[in-house]
Amino acid sequence: MKSKNPIATPDFVAASNAMAARFGSGFQTSSAICEQHAGLEGHHRHQIPDAVLSVSTLDDVVDAVAICRTHQIPIIPYGAGTSLEGHLSAVQGGISLDMSKLDHIIEIDADNLRCRVGAGVTREQLNLALRDKGLFFPIDPGANATLGGMASTRASGTNAIRYGTMRDNTLSLQVVLADGNVIETGTKAAKTAAGYDLTALFVGSEGTLGIVTELTLKLSGIAETIIAGTCHFDDLHGAVRTVITAIQIGIPLARIELLDDAQIIACNSYSGLGLPAKPTLFLEFHGSEHAVSEQSAIFAEIAQANGGSALEIASQAEDRTRLWKARHNAYFAAKSLRPNALIWSTDVCVPIASLAESVLEAREEIEQQGLLATIVGHVGDGNFHVLFVLNPECPEDRHKASIVNAHMVERALAVGGTCTGEHGIGIGVSGKNPPRGLGSGAVI
């Protein structure tokens, strides 16, 4: 195993010389640049890479892998830096491979509802290019992440209940393996039964199996009618029960998000929403005008039966944008509750029937520990997050949060759920006696 700081070793010096000769100013070792590539959000300790290499072509990636393989230097692929689980932390030192210049939209095939993009293309960049074609790419993790990074972590987000996750929307990948070989997984067809599903293997592998350089993705049509709305409840149980009932009777929700009263207070202050300080559902319907009207009316009846308020509709595009922008900024809204706060975002996902109990038990334990925390969640698929607002000067805060998180994970596993629904493992550890291992993203 190489040193966590190999910058002075003969291997790293030789690799640096080879990188400088091949890439010139694209290879940098300045401390400021390296610190920017260590991962800026999340609660994990950031370990800074020894160098940063910016690549812009497939050949650049292949050559970089060859040099690092020869000299046994770790590589950490870097996209937009939005991951939360320490994926970008250089746990063994090494080189951060900045993929952001692989940002070309190679092909948009509107007739076949697919596109081909470089790994450095961001989801907002792609959707801007698709807008005038009546299409969009539906996976929305909130942050303007790169599509290569989203594939690597199997991202999902607010639209997953209707459109699925990156696993469901990735047709094929171009990947550079650790031995320098380039492979293409999958096909352009909507499905295939020809051998192993290598695309699914690489989606979610977090950079440990290879470096994604291009992706072929499924696209969706923009619905004729889109309406969003909010509904407020006196307690979390009524809100979660409404979600479960709506799903069980088959309402085709496009989005449904839960924000508890603590998160609403934070969003009101940070995003200027002015909503009642109660557990609230943000939701969205896609379809024809008649279908959307019918679906929203049925949902309103279910909510009312569970103690919910009248459904407040936002049909104008600017109103919907404001609402979802506030939801996407929930992380930063929570962070603003405490000066210099550190946010630990949990990520358990449970079967939908276990959701109400899981959320309520988490909130009860948060109160018992005396922690400042909010709850948000993509509750349509059983995935919710506790955002612990930690005081970095108080180690006891982190200790208490770790207890709550461990219990959440244990309860999720006990009902057949998972410790992470969408963030990925990264270098995170959960539960009792966690395994030791390398940080994700290292190709050695």
Coordinates of C-alpha atoms in Angstrom, one line a residue:
M1 CA 0.0 0.0 0.0
K2 CA 1.3 3.4 -1.0
S3 CA 1.8 6.2 1.5
K4 CA -1.1 8.6 2.0
N5 CA 1.3 11.4 0.9
P6 CA 3.5 9.9 -1.9
I7 CA 4.4 13.3 -3.3
A8 CA 8.1 12.9 -2.3
T9 CA 8.5 9.3 -3.3
P10 CA 10.5 8.3 -6.3
D11 CA 7.4 6.7 -7.9
F12 CA 5.4 10.0 -7.6
V13 CA 8.3 12.1 -8.8
A14 CA 8.7 9.9 -11.9
A15 CA 4.9 10.0 -12.5
S16 CA 4.9 13.7 -12.1
N17 CA 7.6 14.1 -14.7
A18 CA 5.8 11.9 -17.1
M19 CA 2.5 13.8 -16.5
A20 CA 4.1 17.2 -17.0
A21 CA 5.8 16.0 -20.2
R22 CA 2.5 14.6 -21.6
F23 CA 0.0 17.2 -20.3
G24 CA 1.9 20.4 -19.7
S25 CA -0.1 23.0 -17.7
G26 CA -3.0 20.5 -17.4
F27 CA -1.0 18.8 -14.6
Q28 CA -0.9 20.9 -11.5
T29 CA 0.4 20.4 -7.9
S30 CA -0.4 23.8 -6.3
S31 CA -1.9 23.4 -2.9
A32 CA -4.8 25.7 -3.8
I33 CA -5.9 23.6 -6.8
C34 CA -5.4 20.4 -4.9
E35 CA -7.6 21.6 -2.0
Q36 CA -10.4 22.5 -4.5
H37 CA -10.5 18.9 -5.6
A38 CA -10.7 17.3 -2.1
G39 CA -14.5 17.5 -1.9
L40 CA -16.1 20.6 -0.4
E41 CA -19.3 19.4 1.1
G42 CA -20.2 16.6 3.5
H43 CA -19.0 15.7 7.0
H44 CA -16.1 13.4 6.1
R45 CA -12.5 14.4 6.6
H46 CA -11.1 15.7 3.4
Q47 CA -7.8 14.2 2.3
I48 CA -6.2 16.3 -0.4
P49 CA -4.7 14.8 -3.6
D50 CA -1.1 15.4 -4.4
A51 CA -1.8 16.7 -7.9
V52 CA -4.7 17.5 -10.2
L53 CA -4.8 16.5 -13.9
S54 CA -7.4 18.1 -16.2
V55 CA -8.3 15.8 -19.2
S56 CA -10.3 16.7 -22.3
T57 CA -10.2 13.6 -24.5
L58 CA -10.4 9.8 -24.2
D59 CA -6.7 9.5 -25.1
D60 CA -5.9 11.8 -22.2
V61 CA -7.6 9.5 -19.8
V62 CA -6.0 6.4 -21.3
D63 CA -2.5 7.9 -21.1
A64 CA -3.1 9.2 -17.6
V65 CA -4.2 5.7 -16.5
A66 CA -1.1 4.2 -18.2
I67 CA 1.3 6.5 -16.3
C68 CA -0.4 5.9 -13.0
R69 CA -0.5 2.2 -13.5
T70 CA 3.3 2.1 -14.3
H71 CA 4.2 4.1 -11.2
Q72 CA 1.4 2.7 -8.9
I73 CA -0.2 6.0 -8.2
P74 CA -3.9 6.2 -7.2
I75 CA -6.4 8.0 -9.4
I76 CA -9.6 9.7 -8.1
P77 CA -12.0 10.7 -10.9
Y78 CA -13.5 14.1 -10.3
G79 CA -16.7 15.6 -11.8
A80 CA -18.4 18.6 -10.3
G81 CA -17.4 17.9 -6.7
T82 CA -21.1 17.6 -5.5
S83 CA -20.9 14.2 -3.8
L84 CA -21.5 14.0 -0.1
E85 CA -19.9 10.7 1.1
G86 CA -16.2 11.5 0.7
H87 CA -15.9 10.0 -2.7
L88 CA -13.2 12.6 -3.7
S89 CA -11.1 12.2 -0.6
A90 CA -7.6 11.1 -1.5
V91 CA -7.3 8.4 1.2
Q92 CA -3.9 7.2 -0.3
G93 CA -2.8 10.4 -1.9
G94 CA -2.5 10.4 -5.6
I95 CA -4.0 12.3 -8.5
S96 CA -7.4 13.9 -8.9
L97 CA -8.5 13.3 -12.5
D98 CA -10.6 16.3 -13.4
M99 CA -13.2 15.2 -16.0
S100 CA -15.1 18.5 -16.3
K101 CA -13.6 19.3 -19.8
L102 CA -15.2 16.1 -21.2
D103 CA -18.3 18.3 -21.6
H104 CA -19.4 17.7 -25.2
I105 CA -22.9 16.7 -26.1
I106 CA -22.0 14.3 -28.8
E107 CA -25.4 13.3 -30.2
I108 CA -29.1 14.0 -29.5
D109 CA -31.2 11.4 -31.2
A110 CA -34.7 12.7 -30.6
D111 CA -36.4 10.0 -32.7
N112 CA -35.0 7.3 -30.6
L113 CA -35.3 9.2 -27.3
R114 CA -31.6 9.0 -26.5
C115 CA -28.4 11.0 -26.4
R116 CA -24.6 10.5 -26.2
V117 CA -22.6 12.8 -23.9
G118 CA -19.2 13.2 -22.4
A119 CA -18.8 12.3 -18.7
G120 CA -18.2 16.0 -17.9
V121 CA -21.6 17.2 -19.2
T122 CA -23.8 18.4 -16.3
R123 CA -27.5 17.6 -16.1
E124 CA -28.5 21.2 -16.4
Q125 CA -26.3 21.7 -19.5
L126 CA -28.0 18.7 -21.1
N127 CA -31.5 19.8 -20.3
L128 CA -30.8 23.2 -21.7
A129 CA -29.8 21.6 -25.0
L130 CA -32.9 19.4 -25.0
R131 CA -35.5 22.1 -24.1
D132 CA -36.3 23.1 -27.7
K133 CA -36.8 19.5 -28.7
G134 CA -39.6 18.9 -26.2
L135 CA -37.4 16.4 -24.3
F136 CA -35.6 16.3 -21.0
F137 CA -33.3 14.0 -18.9
P138 CA -35.3 13.3 -15.8
I139 CA -32.7 12.3 -13.2
D140 CA -32.5 15.2 -10.8
P141 CA -30.3 14.7 -7.7
G142 CA -30.6 18.5 -6.9
A143 CA -27.0 19.5 -7.4
N144 CA -25.8 20.3 -11.0
A145 CA -23.7 17.2 -11.0
T146 CA -21.9 15.7 -14.0
L147 CA -23.6 12.8 -15.7
G148 CA -20.4 10.7 -15.4
G149 CA -20.5 11.3 -11.6
M150 CA -24.2 10.6 -11.5
A151 CA -23.7 7.2 -13.2
S152 CA -20.8 6.4 -10.9
T153 CA -22.9 6.9 -7.8
R154 CA -26.2 5.6 -9.3
A155 CA -27.9 9.0 -8.6
S156 CA -31.6 9.4 -8.4
G157 CA -33.4 12.3 -6.7
T158 CA -36.8 14.0 -6.9
N159 CA -38.1 12.4 -10.1
A160 CA -37.1 8.8 -9.3
I161 CA -40.7 7.7 -8.3
R162 CA -41.8 8.3 -11.9
Y163 CA -38.7 8.0 -14.1
G164 CA -36.4 5.7 -12.1
T165 CA -32.7 6.2 -11.3
M166 CA -29.5 6.4 -13.3
R167 CA -29.5 2.6 -13.6
D168 CA -32.8 2.8 -15.4
N169 CA -31.8 5.6 -17.7
T170 CA -28.3 4.6 -18.8
L171 CA -28.1 2.5 -22.0
S172 CA -24.4 2.2 -22.4
L173 CA -21.1 3.5 -21.1
Q174 CA -17.6 4.0 -22.5
V175 CA -15.2 3.1 -19.7
V176 CA -11.4 3.2 -19.3
L177 CA -10.3 0.2 -17.2
A178 CA -7.4 0.1 -14.8
D179 CA -5.3 -1.7 -17.3
G180 CA -5.8 1.0 -19.9
N181 CA -8.3 -0.9 -22.1
V182 CA -11.4 0.9 -23.3
I183 CA -14.7 -0.9 -23.3
E184 CA -18.2 -0.1 -24.4
T185 CA -21.0 -1.6 -22.3
G186 CA -24.6 -2.0 -23.5
T187 CA -26.2 -1.1 -26.8
K188 CA -28.3 1.7 -28.3
A189 CA -31.4 -0.5 -28.0
A190 CA -33.9 -0.1 -25.2
K191 CA -33.1 -3.6 -23.9
T192 CA -30.7 -6.6 -24.5
A193 CA -30.3 -10.1 -23.3
A194 CA -26.9 -10.6 -24.8
G195 CA -24.7 -11.7 -21.9
Y196 CA -23.8 -9.9 -18.7
D197 CA -25.3 -6.5 -17.9
L198 CA -22.0 -4.7 -17.7
T199 CA -23.7 -1.3 -17.8
A200 CA -25.6 -2.0 -14.6
L201 CA -22.3 -3.2 -13.0
F202 CA -20.5 0.0 -13.7
V203 CA -23.4 2.3 -12.7
G204 CA -23.0 2.7 -9.0
S205 CA -19.4 1.4 -8.9
E206 CA -18.2 4.8 -7.7
G207 CA -15.0 4.8 -9.8
T208 CA -13.6 1.6 -8.3
L209 CA -13.9 -0.5 -11.5
G210 CA -13.0 2.1 -14.1
I211 CA -13.4 5.7 -15.3
V212 CA -16.6 6.6 -17.2
T213 CA -15.8 8.8 -20.2
E214 CA -19.0 8.8 -22.3
L215 CA -22.6 7.8 -21.7
T216 CA -25.6 6.9 -23.8
L217 CA -28.7 8.0 -21.9
K218 CA -32.5 7.6 -22.3
L219 CA -34.6 10.8 -22.7
S220 CA -38.2 11.5 -21.8
G221 CA -40.8 13.8 -23.4
I222 CA -41.8 16.9 -21.5
A223 CA -45.4 16.4 -20.4
E224 CA -48.3 18.4 -21.9
T225 CA -49.3 19.6 -18.4
I226 CA -47.2 20.0 -15.3
I227 CA -48.5 21.2 -12.0
A228 CA -46.8 21.3 -8.6
G229 CA -48.3 21.7 -5.2
T230 CA -47.8 21.7 -1.4
C231 CA -49.8 20.2 1.3
H232 CA -49.3 20.7 5.0
F233 CA -49.9 18.3 7.9
D234 CA -50.1 18.6 11.7
D235 CA -47.8 15.6 12.1
L236 CA -45.3 13.5 10.2
H237 CA -47.4 10.4 10.4
G238 CA -50.3 12.0 8.4
A239 CA -47.9 13.2 5.7
V240 CA -46.2 9.8 5.3
R241 CA -49.5 7.9 5.4
T242 CA -50.7 10.1 2.6
V243 CA -47.7 9.2 0.5
I244 CA -48.1 5.5 1.1
T245 CA -51.8 5.5 0.3
A246 CA -51.3 7.5 -2.9
I247 CA -48.7 5.1 -4.2
Q248 CA -50.7 2.0 -3.2
I249 CA -53.8 3.1 -5.2
G250 CA -51.6 3.9 -8.2
I251 CA -51.5 7.7 -8.6
P252 CA -48.7 8.3 -11.1
L253 CA -46.9 11.0 -9.1
A254 CA -43.9 12.6 -10.9
R255 CA -42.4 13.9 -7.7
I256 CA -43.3 13.7 -4.0
E257 CA -41.0 15.1 -1.3
L258 CA -41.3 15.4 2.4
L259 CA -39.9 18.3 4.5
D260 CA -40.5 18.2 8.2
D261 CA -41.3 21.3 10.2
A262 CA -37.7 22.0 11.1
Q263 CA -36.8 21.9 7.4
I264 CA -39.7 24.1 6.4
I265 CA -38.5 26.7 9.0
A266 CA -35.0 26.6 7.4
C267 CA -36.4 26.8 3.8
N268 CA -38.6 29.7 4.8
S269 CA -35.7 31.7 6.1
Y270 CA -33.2 30.7 3.3
S271 CA -35.5 30.7 0.3
G272 CA -38.2 33.1 1.4
L273 CA -41.1 30.6 1.0
G274 CA -43.5 31.7 3.7
L275 CA -45.0 28.2 4.3
P276 CA -46.6 27.1 7.5
A277 CA -44.0 25.6 9.9
K278 CA -45.5 22.1 9.6
P279 CA -44.5 18.8 8.0
T280 CA -45.1 19.5 4.3
L281 CA -45.3 17.5 1.0
F282 CA -44.0 19.0 -2.2
L283 CA -45.4 17.2 -5.2
E284 CA -45.7 17.3 -8.9
F285 CA -48.0 15.7 -11.5
H286 CA -47.1 15.2 -15.3
G287 CA -49.6 14.3 -18.0
S288 CA -52.5 15.5 -20.0
E289 CA -54.6 18.4 -18.6
H290 CA -57.5 16.0 -17.7
A291 CA -55.2 13.4 -16.2
V292 CA -53.3 15.9 -14.0
S293 CA -56.6 17.5 -12.8
E294 CA -58.0 14.1 -11.9
Q295 CA -54.8 12.9 -10.1
S296 CA -54.4 16.0 -8.1
A297 CA -58.1 15.9 -7.0
I298 CA -57.7 12.3 -5.8
F299 CA -54.5 13.1 -4.0
A300 CA -56.2 16.1 -2.2
E301 CA -58.9 13.7 -0.9
I302 CA -56.3 11.3 0.5
A303 CA -54.4 14.1 2.1
Q304 CA -57.5 15.5 3.7
A305 CA -58.4 12.1 5.1
N306 CA -55.0 12.1 6.8
G307 CA -55.3 15.5 8.3
G308 CA -53.7 17.5 5.5
S309 CA -54.5 21.0 4.3
A310 CA -56.0 21.8 1.0
L311 CA -53.6 21.2 -1.9
E312 CA -52.0 24.5 -2.9
I313 CA -51.3 24.4 -6.6
A314 CA -48.4 26.0 -8.5
S315 CA -49.2 25.7 -12.2
Q316 CA -47.0 28.5 -13.6
A317 CA -43.4 27.5 -14.5
E318 CA -41.8 30.3 -12.4
D319 CA -43.8 29.2 -9.3
R320 CA -42.8 25.5 -9.8
T321 CA -39.2 26.5 -10.3
R322 CA -39.2 28.6 -7.1
L323 CA -40.7 25.7 -5.2
W324 CA -38.2 23.1 -6.4
K325 CA -35.3 25.4 -6.1
A326 CA -36.1 25.7 -2.4
R327 CA -36.3 21.9 -2.1
H328 CA -32.9 21.5 -3.9
N329 CA -31.4 24.1 -1.5
A330 CA -32.6 22.3 1.6
Y331 CA -29.0 21.2 2.4
F332 CA -27.8 24.8 2.4
A333 CA -31.0 26.0 4.2
A334 CA -30.3 23.5 7.0
K335 CA -26.6 24.6 7.1
S336 CA -27.7 28.2 7.6
L337 CA -29.4 27.3 10.9
R338 CA -26.1 27.4 12.7
P339 CA -23.0 29.6 12.0
N340 CA -20.1 27.6 10.4
A341 CA -22.2 24.4 10.6
L342 CA -21.1 21.1 9.3
I343 CA -23.9 19.0 7.6
W344 CA -24.1 15.2 7.9
S345 CA -26.7 14.0 5.5
T346 CA -27.9 10.4 6.1
D347 CA -29.4 8.3 3.3
V348 CA -31.3 5.3 4.4
C349 CA -34.0 3.8 2.1
V350 CA -36.7 1.4 3.3
P351 CA -39.6 -0.5 1.8
I352 CA -42.5 1.9 1.5
A353 CA -44.6 0.2 4.1
S354 CA -41.9 0.7 6.7
L355 CA -41.4 4.4 5.9
A356 CA -43.7 6.0 8.5
E357 CA -42.2 4.1 11.4
S358 CA -38.6 4.7 10.1
V359 CA -39.1 8.5 9.8
L360 CA -40.9 8.8 13.2
E361 CA -38.3 6.7 15.1
A362 CA -35.5 8.8 13.6
R363 CA -37.2 12.1 14.6
E364 CA -37.8 10.7 18.2
E365 CA -34.2 9.7 18.6
I366 CA -33.0 13.1 17.3
E367 CA -35.1 14.8 20.0
Q368 CA -33.8 12.4 22.6
Q369 CA -30.2 13.2 21.7
G370 CA -30.9 17.0 21.8
L371 CA -29.6 17.4 18.2
L372 CA -30.4 20.1 15.7
A373 CA -31.5 18.3 12.6
T374 CA -34.0 18.4 9.8
I375 CA -35.6 15.6 7.7
V376 CA -36.2 15.7 4.0
G377 CA -36.9 12.8 1.7
H378 CA -37.8 11.3 -1.6
V379 CA -40.5 9.5 0.2
G380 CA -42.2 8.1 -2.9
D381 CA -39.5 5.4 -3.0
G382 CA -38.8 5.1 0.8
N383 CA -35.6 7.2 0.7
F384 CA -35.2 10.0 3.3
H385 CA -32.4 12.1 4.8
V386 CA -31.7 13.4 8.2
L387 CA -29.6 16.5 7.9
F388 CA -27.6 16.8 11.1
V389 CA -26.6 20.4 11.7
L390 CA -23.3 19.9 13.6
N391 CA -21.2 22.3 15.5
P392 CA -17.7 21.6 14.3
E393 CA -16.3 22.8 17.7
C394 CA -18.4 20.3 19.6
P395 CA -17.2 16.6 19.0
E396 CA -20.2 15.5 21.1
D397 CA -22.5 16.6 18.3
R398 CA -20.8 14.2 15.8
H399 CA -20.8 11.4 18.4
K400 CA -24.6 11.7 19.0
A401 CA -25.3 11.9 15.3
S402 CA -23.3 8.8 14.7
I403 CA -25.4 7.0 17.3
V404 CA -28.7 8.1 15.6
N405 CA -27.3 7.2 12.2
A406 CA -26.2 3.7 13.3
H407 CA -29.6 3.0 14.7
M408 CA -31.3 4.3 11.5
V409 CA -29.1 2.0 9.4
E410 CA -29.8 -1.0 11.7
R411 CA -33.5 -0.4 11.5
A412 CA -33.4 0.0 7.7
L413 CA -31.5 -3.3 7.2
A414 CA -33.8 -5.1 9.6
V415 CA -36.8 -4.3 7.3
G416 CA -34.9 -5.2 4.1
G417 CA -33.8 -1.7 3.3
T418 CA -30.3 -0.1 2.7
C419 CA -27.9 2.3 4.4
T420 CA -27.7 4.4 1.2
G421 CA -30.5 4.9 -1.4
E422 CA -28.6 7.4 -3.7
H423 CA -25.5 8.9 -2.2
G424 CA -23.3 5.9 -2.5
I425 CA -20.9 4.5 0.1
G426 CA -17.9 6.7 -0.5
I427 CA -15.7 6.4 2.5
G428 CA -18.7 6.5 4.8
V429 CA -19.2 3.8 7.5
S430 CA -22.5 2.9 9.1
G431 CA -23.7 0.7 11.9
K432 CA -21.6 -1.5 14.2
N433 CA -18.2 -2.8 13.4
P434 CA -18.0 -1.2 9.9
P435 CA -15.6 -2.7 7.4
R436 CA -12.3 -1.1 6.7
G437 CA -11.3 -0.4 3.1
L438 CA -10.1 2.1 0.5
G439 CA -12.0 5.2 -0.3
S440 CA -14.1 5.0 -3.5
G441 CA -12.8 6.4 -6.7
A442 CA -9.3 5.0 -6.5
V443 CA -8.1 3.1 -9.6
I444 CA -4.8 1.6 -8.7

